[in-house]
Amino acid sequence: MESKRVCVIGAGPSGMAVLFHLNRQIKRNEMEVVCFEKTSHSGGMWNYDWRTGTDVNGEPVHGGMYRHLWLNLPKECAELPDYTYEHHFGKNIPSFLPREVFLDYLKGRWRSEGDLEKWIRFNTVVRHVRYDNASETFHVQVEDLAKRKLLPSEAFDYVLVASGHFSTPNFPDFPGLNQFPGRVSHSHDFRDASEYAGKRVLAIGGSVSAEDVAIQCVKFGAKSVICSSRSEMNYDWPSSISVRPILQKVEGKKCFFEDGSWSEVDAIVFCTGYLHHFPYLDDNLRLKTSNVLYPPNLYKGIVWMGSNGDGSQNGGNRLLYIGMNNLLYTITFLEIEGYWAVKYIIGEVKLPRKQEMVDEWKLWVERSKKIRSVREVPPFQSSYMRYLSDECGYPYDVNVDDLFDEIASHKYGPNQGIITCRDMSFTSKFTGNKSPSKKLPFMEEFDDSLEGFVNVNYEQRGSKL
Amino acid sequence: MESKRVCVIGAGPSGMAVLFHLNRQIKRNEMEVVCFEKTSHSGGMWNYDWRTGTDVNGEPVHGGMYRHLWLNLPKECAELPDYTYEHHFGKNIPSFLPREVFLDYLKGRWRSEGDLEKWIRFNTVVRHVRYDNASETFHVQVEDLAKRKLLPSEAFDYVLVASGHFSTPNFPDFPGLNQFPGRVSHSHDFRDASEYAGKRVLAIGGSVSAEDVAIQCVKFGAKSVICSSRSEMNYDWPSSISVRPILQKVEGKKCFFEDGSWSEVDAIVFCTGYLHHFPYLDDNLRLKTSNVLYPPNLYKGIVWMGSNGDGSQNGGNRLLYIGMNNLLYTITFLEIEGYWAVKYIIGEVKLPRKQEMVDEWKLWVERSKKIRSVREVPPFQSSYMRYLSDECGYPYDVNVDDLFDEIASHKYGPNQGIITCRDMSFTSKFTGNKSPSKKLPFMEEFDDSLEGFVNVNYEQRGSKL
């Protein structure tokens, strides 16, 4: 029997979860796996790139990480049952991690399965994917960016789209921006908040990006930050951060808001989210969705059902999307999607009849649309993960809804607020140990290097190591 | 006879020059012309876009114009013989133009030929071009960005690549940039120099971008600018601009240069030029070159000769590149290339035997490589334009080598310098009139709007109107 050819697009957390379980599950020669990664490294958006705009090869910069980013959820909400933080770092460390520390954990996890990079073709960008009905194969054309050479199409039996959806800014217009005398950027291009020291900043957007850009700016010396949004942002903000309704227009440095108020600002940062953007996919293969809890036309949130969602023109049930939903659960979510996808590819998970698939994805979309508050998201995502786990036999329970609820109580509660949230400690579901406190509160800690964070004698409370 | 189908990629100055002459030269129904333009407007890089990174559709932002850009050459070096500035504006205006004024002139020129936009499909990006040897046609696949829909391939007899080469930054790395606490950007993302008021700026690069970014920053209040480059930049700089050898590394805010010196800066702007970047072209159709005076593999600088330059796999002599060289002559250059291309498409210009074509492009590349100083460029480009004109019968002499020489004398001369250069006045080759002086010297003029510049009672010296 000829071996199946599997194409994974992107070596970020989604793609690596797939490679991890492919490596663990497939028998030698059963599959030929190729992962195309346009950058020179795995880890996707979790890598810091000082460039903005285009990268060294002229491709759009993938990641939007900033230098001093810390996770906005505790590591206990993003912990793999069979690879705990305590195991990786050899000790218990605080709950809220700087970017570099989290990436180190992810890389450790991937290394723990051996050499997954054997499958990755770095510096290789996918230019075009189409499905040929006659031969029932995908034709994938890639460009070798190092050689600046578009290569001949390769045939694949499966294509897994794992290229993320935090790369292409949603960048709307407001009247007057073409005359604004200062920097206007999207949070995707936010790199070092020091740039805004002494400045008055407008952050447009009402979600986690706006929250964190505002906090970063204030932490690094911005004079003031206005968050302008359509949603409510009733947090216990420091005095230098204020909230306004959505922007209406800009005149010179004056920004006018929907309630008739105005303020002068020196810089504007769009925290308006991202587009699901797959320019390399043929139109009938292309997921078109905003950043929702359950995108349409995906059976199990993974298997492409075609643009009409009815299973026609769908790449023969062999086009799989990983990590395309709006996330609160992150790497455990991707882990289970990757696990399910691999079990499906190796034939241990079977698809039901087409109509059942259609009915199921529609049901999940309906359920997702009933979610009204952020507090309902973790239980929704847990039930989705259980829905996959039950079928594919993923052996762990990753439900930490109670942790999410605890954080929400603090963040949205009357006395705690958004600034002190990152100073909290949580207990790992998998080790049972509560994390130690940081050396300094988040707002006073300016060293977020891996060494600076890990090489500290943290109190080890009830460590089972 | 079936009408020929002509595809023009890009509606900037290069593409519009082609459309202009197609409109003038082709007979009704002789050709079917389609121009694909990814933005919503013609004019290409001469439009100001407040966005950086990606545009409203998630495509890379095309243009790198900044708000207060003025041309660095007088309009008399970029004047069309049959459409003078004096004709367009109804009076003589100063020699050095703000961006918006120049764009107004270009748009007037294009409008003067009637409705060229009838051929342009705006908000449509070319995703893939390949040449089918069997049918001897190009297959062009485009995406309708408004509908977010990849359309089926269309067949064309000719493809003209006019998508420019000032869109994709050349963005090299230097050690330590990933720890630099301030903004690092490419000049493509330079928008409003006000952002740098009070700051110490490092401009990396030794050419016109670095010169102008430095001048802009100082004009809008930067504390100081260092130009760091491998080339010499011996101008009469103001005291706030200094020149250093090329950057070696960055440590925190300290920038170390090749001569062992170092300085602290607050922001870094890469003025390191652009890549010729055609991700949408099949590999055998793709021009691969740096920004040189005569790119390889192009007969007459226009007709694609294949990746080997020998006329094999070359798209049947029907893939044409417009405006792919490094320019001093700009719109007259594009005008003549467009004119030649159209005369070729309608059959009035014939190609010689293949070997002659190969010999000719190689000869021109050899000639171009002998150019050692910027002063030799205008005569080289004039001779190239004459080479095209003589064959295609372009009826005007656009040689203004003497003007270029006059500017060079000032810019590089011991007493004039780079800052006062834009206050000079020149005489139009085509009207014989010398331009009036500006209201204020360039460094004191902060109104660069179309109205502010044009609605002035300039002295009309010897106007023939």
Coordinates of N, CA and C in Angstrom, one line a residue, chain B residues 134-199:
Chain B
A134 N 1.0 25.0 -24.3 CA 0.2 24.3 -25.3 C -0.8 25.3 -26.0
S135 N -1.5 26.1 -25.1 CA -2.5 27.0 -25.7 C -1.9 28.4 -26.0
E136 N -0.6 28.6 -25.6 CA 0.0 29.8 -25.8 C -0.7 31.0 -25.2
T137 N -1.3 30.7 -24.0 CA -2.0 31.8 -23.3 C -1.5 31.8 -21.8
F138 N -1.7 33.0 -21.2 CA -1.5 33.2 -19.8 C -2.8 32.8 -19.1
H139 N -2.6 32.2 -17.9 CA -3.8 32.0 -17.0 C -3.6 32.8 -15.8
V140 N -4.5 33.7 -15.6 CA -4.3 34.7 -14.5 C -5.5 34.5 -13.5
Q141 N -5.1 34.2 -12.3 CA -6.1 34.0 -11.3 C -6.1 35.2 -10.3
V142 N -7.2 35.8 -10.1 CA -7.3 37.0 -9.2 C -8.3 36.7 -8.1
E143 N -8.2 37.6 -7.1 CA -9.1 37.5 -6.0 C -9.9 38.8 -5.9
D144 N -11.2 38.7 -5.9 CA -12.0 39.9 -5.7 C -12.0 40.2 -4.2
L145 N -11.3 41.2 -3.8 CA -11.1 41.5 -2.3 C -12.4 42.0 -1.7
A146 N -13.2 42.7 -2.4 CA -14.4 43.2 -1.8 C -15.3 42.0 -1.5
K147 N -15.4 41.0 -2.4 CA -16.2 39.8 -2.1 C -15.5 38.7 -1.4
R148 N -14.2 39.0 -1.2 CA -13.3 37.9 -0.6 C -13.5 36.6 -1.4
K149 N -13.4 36.7 -2.7 CA -13.6 35.5 -3.5 C -12.5 35.3 -4.5
L150 N -11.9 34.2 -4.5 CA -10.9 33.8 -5.5 C -11.7 33.4 -6.8
L151 N -11.4 34.1 -7.9 CA -12.2 33.9 -9.1 C -11.5 32.8 -10.0
P152 N -12.2 32.2 -10.9 CA -11.6 31.2 -11.8 C -10.6 31.9 -12.7
S153 N -9.6 31.2 -13.1 CA -8.6 31.8 -14.0 C -9.1 32.4 -15.3
E154 N -8.5 33.5 -15.7 CA -8.9 34.0 -17.0 C -7.7 33.9 -17.9
A155 N -8.0 33.7 -19.2 CA -6.9 33.6 -20.2 C -6.5 35.0 -20.8
F156 N -5.2 35.2 -21.0 CA -4.8 36.4 -21.6 C -3.7 36.1 -22.6
D157 N -3.6 37.0 -23.7 CA -2.5 36.8 -24.6 C -1.2 37.6 -24.2
Y158 N -1.5 38.7 -23.5 CA -0.3 39.5 -23.0 C -0.5 39.7 -21.5
V159 N 0.6 39.7 -20.8 CA 0.6 40.2 -19.4 C 1.6 41.2 -19.2
L160 N 1.2 42.4 -18.7 CA 2.2 43.4 -18.4 C 2.3 43.6 -16.9
V161 N 3.5 43.3 -16.4 CA 3.7 43.4 -14.9 C 4.1 44.9 -14.6
A162 N 3.2 45.5 -13.9 CA 3.4 47.0 -13.6 C 3.1 47.2 -12.1
S163 N 3.5 46.2 -11.3 CA 3.1 46.3 -9.9 C 4.2 47.0 -9.0
G164 N 5.2 47.5 -9.7 CA 6.1 48.4 -8.9 C 7.2 47.6 -8.2
H165 N 8.2 48.3 -7.6 CA 9.2 47.6 -6.8 C 9.6 48.5 -5.7
F166 N 8.6 49.2 -5.1 CA 8.9 50.0 -3.9 C 7.8 49.6 -2.9
S167 N 7.5 48.4 -2.8 CA 6.4 47.9 -1.9 C 6.9 46.9 -0.9
T168 N 7.9 46.1 -1.2 CA 8.3 45.1 -0.3 C 9.7 45.4 0.3
P169 N 9.7 45.8 1.5 CA 11.0 46.2 2.1 C 12.1 45.2 2.1
N170 N 13.3 45.7 1.8 CA 14.5 44.9 2.1 C 14.8 45.2 3.5
F171 N 14.8 44.2 4.4 CA 14.8 44.5 5.8 C 15.8 43.5 6.5
P172 N 17.1 43.9 6.4 CA 18.1 43.0 7.0 C 18.1 43.0 8.5
D173 N 18.8 42.1 9.1 CA 18.9 42.0 10.5 C 20.3 42.6 11.0
F174 N 20.3 43.1 12.3 CA 21.5 43.4 13.0 C 21.4 42.9 14.4
P175 N 22.5 42.4 14.9 CA 22.5 41.8 16.2 C 21.9 42.8 17.3
G176 N 21.1 42.3 18.1 CA 20.6 43.1 19.2 C 19.2 43.8 19.0
L177 N 18.8 43.8 17.8 CA 17.5 44.5 17.5 C 16.3 44.0 18.3
N178 N 16.4 42.7 18.6 CA 15.3 42.1 19.3 C 15.2 42.5 20.8
Q179 N 16.2 43.3 21.2 CA 16.1 43.9 22.6 C 16.1 45.4 22.5
F180 N 15.9 46.0 21.4 CA 15.9 47.4 21.3 C 14.7 48.0 21.9
P181 N 14.8 48.9 22.9 CA 13.6 49.5 23.5 C 13.0 50.7 22.8
G182 N 12.5 50.6 21.6 CA 12.0 51.7 20.9 C 11.5 51.2 19.6
R183 N 10.9 52.1 18.8 CA 10.4 51.6 17.5 C 11.5 51.3 16.5
V184 N 11.4 50.2 15.9 CA 12.2 49.8 14.7 C 11.3 49.7 13.6
S185 N 11.5 50.4 12.5 CA 10.7 50.3 11.3 C 11.4 50.4 10.1
H186 N 10.8 50.1 9.0 CA 11.4 50.3 7.6 C 10.8 51.6 7.1
S187 N 11.5 52.3 6.2 CA 11.0 53.6 5.7 C 9.7 53.4 5.0
H188 N 9.4 52.2 4.5 CA 8.1 51.9 3.9 C 6.9 52.2 4.9
D189 N 7.2 52.1 6.2 CA 6.2 52.4 7.2 C 6.3 53.8 7.8
F190 N 7.2 54.6 7.3 CA 7.4 56.0 7.7 C 6.2 56.8 7.3
R191 N 5.5 57.4 8.2 CA 4.2 58.1 7.8 C 4.2 59.6 8.2
D192 N 4.5 59.9 9.4 CA 4.5 61.3 9.9 C 5.6 61.5 10.8
A193 N 6.6 62.3 10.4 CA 7.8 62.6 11.1 C 7.5 63.2 12.5
S194 N 6.3 63.7 12.7 CA 6.0 64.3 14.0 C 6.2 63.3 15.1
E195 N 6.0 62.0 14.8 CA 6.2 60.9 15.8 C 7.6 61.0 16.4
Y196 N 8.6 61.5 15.7 CA 9.9 61.5 16.2 C 10.4 62.8 16.8
A197 N 9.5 63.7 17.0 CA 9.8 65.0 17.7 C 10.4 64.7 19.0
G198 N 11.6 65.3 19.3 CA 12.3 65.2 20.5 C 13.1 63.9 20.7
K199 N 13.1 63.1 19.6 CA 13.8 61.8 19.7 C 15.1 61.8 19.0

